[in-house]
């Protein structure tokens, strides 16, 4: 069985990456793809479900998992830890499923150094003004936290060069299609097809 591809999606907070991933899966735009559920030490936000949106754990448990090398990547963002379980990701990829991974540039950089079949997408907001508006409309953070997030935008966007694709999320439905085409492009690539259809290719080449 051909292993799946890890599709990393990063963006400044408020750009819409989580909303895009949820909508993509809900609408079943492409089959055989799931989202990785990360571990985090931050508090649960309204509407979030443990085990579905994140695995919410204590700082103590998170640090124990770090010592046991349980994470394929982890990072500290706004005083909270976020990490991706190696076992969870690997089991999905080995089964042939593609996987969405919603992480920041620090985690993406760590994964790029590992021997993992991955493609990375960086989402850009149409403007700083629109990004600020989206953060306020979420009603999830205090003005202080929103201010901190906006100050981080320049640092995050300056890392765009380490990604394979860039999508400007100014039109939600158009961004969903862009993600769809990126996934289809990877599935049809010679890199993927020479493994996925190796038996067919060999049969066609045999006399």
mmCIF file of C-alpha atoms in Angstrom, residues 33-194:
data_model
loop_
_atom_site.group_PDB
_atom_site.id
_atom_site.type_symbol
_atom_site.label_atom_id
_atom_site.label_comp_id
_atom_site.label_asym_id
_atom_site.label_seq_id
_atom_site.Cartn_x
_atom_site.Cartn_y
_atom_site.Cartn_z
ATOM 1 C CA UNK A 33 -7.875 12.320 4.144
ATOM 2 C CA UNK A 34 -8.045 13.013 7.874
ATOM 3 C CA UNK A 35 -6.806 15.665 10.260
ATOM 4 C CA UNK A 36 -4.143 15.053 12.880
ATOM 5 C CA UNK A 37 -5.232 15.857 16.425
ATOM 6 C CA UNK A 38 -2.434 17.616 18.294
ATOM 7 C CA UNK A 39 -1.708 17.764 22.024
ATOM 8 C CA UNK A 40 -1.778 21.138 23.761
ATOM 9 C CA UNK A 41 -1.445 22.608 27.238
ATOM 10 C CA UNK A 42 -3.762 25.554 26.562
ATOM 11 C CA UNK A 43 -7.293 25.784 27.932
ATOM 12 C CA UNK A 44 -10.302 24.441 26.063
ATOM 13 C CA UNK A 45 -12.100 27.108 24.019
ATOM 14 C CA UNK A 46 -15.910 27.245 23.723
ATOM 15 C CA UNK A 47 -17.157 24.509 21.404
ATOM 16 C CA UNK A 48 -13.928 22.502 21.424
ATOM 17 C CA UNK A 49 -13.984 18.793 22.252
ATOM 18 C CA UNK A 50 -11.101 16.883 23.825
ATOM 19 C CA UNK A 51 -9.843 14.248 21.390
ATOM 20 C CA UNK A 52 -11.500 15.901 18.405
ATOM 21 C CA UNK A 53 -10.017 19.397 18.268
ATOM 22 C CA UNK A 54 -7.016 18.763 20.527
ATOM 23 C CA UNK A 55 -5.843 16.443 23.254
ATOM 24 C CA UNK A 56 -5.802 18.836 26.207
ATOM 25 C CA UNK A 57 -3.086 17.838 28.681
ATOM 26 C CA UNK A 58 -1.225 19.355 31.624
ATOM 27 C CA UNK A 59 2.223 20.921 31.231
ATOM 28 C CA UNK A 60 3.622 18.109 33.384
ATOM 29 C CA UNK A 61 2.234 15.391 31.104
ATOM 30 C CA UNK A 62 3.380 17.258 27.988
ATOM 31 C CA UNK A 63 6.954 17.493 29.276
ATOM 32 C CA UNK A 64 6.940 13.786 30.121
ATOM 33 C CA UNK A 65 5.905 13.062 26.519
ATOM 34 C CA UNK A 66 8.779 15.247 25.287
ATOM 35 C CA UNK A 67 11.274 13.267 27.382
ATOM 36 C CA UNK A 68 9.876 10.012 25.993
ATOM 37 C CA UNK A 69 10.243 11.328 22.389
ATOM 38 C CA UNK A 70 6.527 10.939 21.751
ATOM 39 C CA UNK A 71 6.313 13.993 19.502
ATOM 40 C CA UNK A 72 7.302 14.270 15.870
ATOM 41 C CA UNK A 73 7.330 18.032 16.485
ATOM 42 C CA UNK A 74 6.418 20.418 19.248
ATOM 43 C CA UNK A 75 6.594 24.138 19.916
ATOM 44 C CA UNK A 76 5.747 26.733 22.525
ATOM 45 C CA UNK A 77 3.386 29.415 21.233
ATOM 46 C CA UNK A 78 2.019 32.224 23.435
ATOM 47 C CA UNK A 79 3.148 30.350 26.570
ATOM 48 C CA UNK A 80 1.323 27.155 25.565
ATOM 49 C CA UNK A 81 2.845 23.936 24.253
ATOM 50 C CA UNK A 82 1.588 22.238 21.090
ATOM 51 C CA UNK A 83 2.812 18.879 19.821
ATOM 52 C CA UNK A 84 2.077 16.175 17.259
ATOM 53 C CA UNK A 85 2.194 12.514 18.280
ATOM 54 C CA UNK A 86 4.526 10.460 16.087
ATOM 55 C CA UNK A 87 2.450 7.291 16.523
ATOM 56 C CA UNK A 88 -0.815 8.979 15.548
ATOM 57 C CA UNK A 89 0.632 10.475 12.355
ATOM 58 C CA UNK A 90 2.574 7.392 11.317
ATOM 59 C CA UNK A 91 -0.361 4.997 11.742
ATOM 60 C CA UNK A 92 -2.540 7.123 9.459
ATOM 61 C CA UNK A 93 0.146 7.529 6.782
ATOM 62 C CA UNK A 94 1.027 3.818 6.759
ATOM 63 C CA UNK A 95 -2.663 2.988 6.238
ATOM 64 C CA UNK A 96 -2.531 5.050 3.028
ATOM 65 C CA UNK A 97 -4.430 8.066 4.312
ATOM 66 C CA UNK A 98 -3.378 11.640 3.649
ATOM 67 C CA UNK A 99 -3.272 13.793 6.771
ATOM 68 C CA UNK A 100 -3.829 17.496 7.460
ATOM 69 C CA UNK A 101 -1.520 18.906 10.113
ATOM 70 C CA UNK A 102 -2.322 22.359 11.516
ATOM 71 C CA UNK A 103 0.941 23.643 13.036
ATOM 72 C CA UNK A 104 3.054 26.794 13.158
ATOM 73 C CA UNK A 105 6.309 27.467 11.273
ATOM 74 C CA UNK A 106 8.426 26.082 14.130
ATOM 75 C CA UNK A 107 6.783 22.664 13.905
ATOM 76 C CA UNK A 108 6.828 22.735 10.106
ATOM 77 C CA UNK A 109 10.573 23.377 10.167
ATOM 78 C CA UNK A 110 11.129 20.370 12.457
ATOM 79 C CA UNK A 111 9.130 18.054 10.198
ATOM 80 C CA UNK A 112 11.006 19.213 7.080
ATOM 81 C CA UNK A 113 14.183 17.838 8.654
ATOM 82 C CA UNK A 114 12.672 14.383 9.097
ATOM 83 C CA UNK A 115 12.180 11.634 6.543
ATOM 84 C CA UNK A 116 8.446 12.179 6.137
ATOM 85 C CA UNK A 117 6.520 12.475 2.885
ATOM 86 C CA UNK A 118 5.037 15.938 3.311
ATOM 87 C CA UNK A 119 3.910 19.054 1.476
ATOM 88 C CA UNK A 120 3.482 22.389 3.213
ATOM 89 C CA UNK A 121 0.962 25.175 2.659
ATOM 90 C CA UNK A 122 1.173 28.677 4.113
ATOM 91 C CA UNK A 123 -2.012 30.742 4.315
ATOM 92 C CA UNK A 124 -1.866 34.522 4.066
ATOM 93 C CA UNK A 125 -4.596 36.946 5.165
ATOM 94 C CA UNK A 126 -5.676 39.489 2.521
ATOM 95 C CA UNK A 127 -4.524 42.338 4.793
ATOM 96 C CA UNK A 128 -3.565 43.141 8.390
ATOM 97 C CA UNK A 129 -6.835 45.030 8.775
ATOM 98 C CA UNK A 130 -8.854 41.969 7.755
ATOM 99 C CA UNK A 131 -6.780 39.723 10.014
ATOM 100 C CA UNK A 132 -7.448 41.978 13.009
ATOM 101 C CA UNK A 133 -11.158 41.982 12.157
ATOM 102 C CA UNK A 134 -11.245 38.167 12.042
ATOM 103 C CA UNK A 135 -9.460 37.855 15.387
ATOM 104 C CA UNK A 136 -11.985 40.175 17.018
ATOM 105 C CA UNK A 137 -14.971 38.379 15.473
ATOM 106 C CA UNK A 138 -13.824 35.035 16.936
ATOM 107 C CA UNK A 139 -14.553 36.347 20.457
ATOM 108 C CA UNK A 140 -11.966 33.929 21.840
ATOM 109 C CA UNK A 141 -9.183 36.215 23.076
ATOM 110 C CA UNK A 142 -8.778 39.344 25.162
ATOM 111 C CA UNK A 143 -7.592 42.574 23.536
ATOM 112 C CA UNK A 144 -4.180 41.937 25.109
ATOM 113 C CA UNK A 145 -3.864 38.503 23.478
ATOM 114 C CA UNK A 146 -5.120 39.845 20.140
ATOM 115 C CA UNK A 147 -2.442 42.550 20.315
ATOM 116 C CA UNK A 148 0.223 39.890 20.969
ATOM 117 C CA UNK A 149 -1.012 37.811 18.039
ATOM 118 C CA UNK A 150 -0.858 40.811 15.702
ATOM 119 C CA UNK A 151 2.711 41.546 16.793
ATOM 120 C CA UNK A 152 3.675 37.986 15.813
ATOM 121 C CA UNK A 153 2.305 38.306 12.271
ATOM 122 C CA UNK A 154 5.505 39.721 10.774
ATOM 123 C CA UNK A 155 7.627 36.947 12.311
ATOM 124 C CA UNK A 156 5.260 34.240 11.067
ATOM 125 C CA UNK A 157 4.862 35.596 7.534
ATOM 126 C CA UNK A 158 8.625 36.095 7.195
ATOM 127 C CA UNK A 159 8.904 32.276 7.224
ATOM 128 C CA UNK A 160 6.834 31.851 4.048
ATOM 129 C CA UNK A 161 9.892 30.741 2.065
ATOM 130 C CA UNK A 162 10.133 27.392 3.875
ATOM 131 C CA UNK A 163 6.753 26.276 2.458
ATOM 132 C CA UNK A 164 5.876 24.559 -0.822
ATOM 133 C CA UNK A 165 2.666 26.510 -1.514
ATOM 134 C CA UNK A 166 1.075 29.841 -0.586
ATOM 135 C CA UNK A 167 -2.676 30.555 -0.556
ATOM 136 C CA UNK A 168 -4.163 33.999 0.092
ATOM 137 C CA UNK A 169 -7.351 33.305 2.039
ATOM 138 C CA UNK A 170 -9.481 36.210 0.828
ATOM 139 C CA UNK A 171 -12.195 33.949 -0.617
ATOM 140 C CA UNK A 172 -13.066 30.953 1.577
ATOM 141 C CA UNK A 173 -14.504 28.717 -1.164
ATOM 142 C CA UNK A 174 -11.658 29.547 -3.550
ATOM 143 C CA UNK A 175 -9.150 28.622 -0.841
ATOM 144 C CA UNK A 176 -10.886 25.256 -0.379
ATOM 145 C CA UNK A 177 -10.463 24.612 -4.104
ATOM 146 C CA UNK A 178 -6.808 25.634 -3.960
ATOM 147 C CA UNK A 179 -6.199 23.088 -1.212
ATOM 148 C CA UNK A 180 -8.071 20.458 -3.232
ATOM 149 C CA UNK A 181 -5.874 21.063 -6.285
ATOM 150 C CA UNK A 182 -2.683 20.887 -4.214
ATOM 151 C CA UNK A 183 -3.715 17.486 -2.833
ATOM 152 C CA UNK A 184 -4.737 16.186 -6.267
ATOM 153 C CA UNK A 185 -1.465 17.438 -7.744
ATOM 154 C CA UNK A 186 0.490 15.491 -5.139
ATOM 155 C CA UNK A 187 -1.566 12.333 -5.679
ATOM 156 C CA UNK A 188 -0.943 12.527 -9.444
ATOM 157 C CA UNK A 189 2.762 13.335 -9.160
ATOM 158 C CA UNK A 190 5.335 10.900 -10.523
ATOM 159 C CA UNK A 191 6.711 10.645 -7.000
ATOM 160 C CA UNK A 192 3.382 9.229 -5.786
ATOM 161 C CA UNK A 193 2.210 7.355 -8.892
ATOM 162 C CA UNK A 194 5.404 5.349 -9.394
#
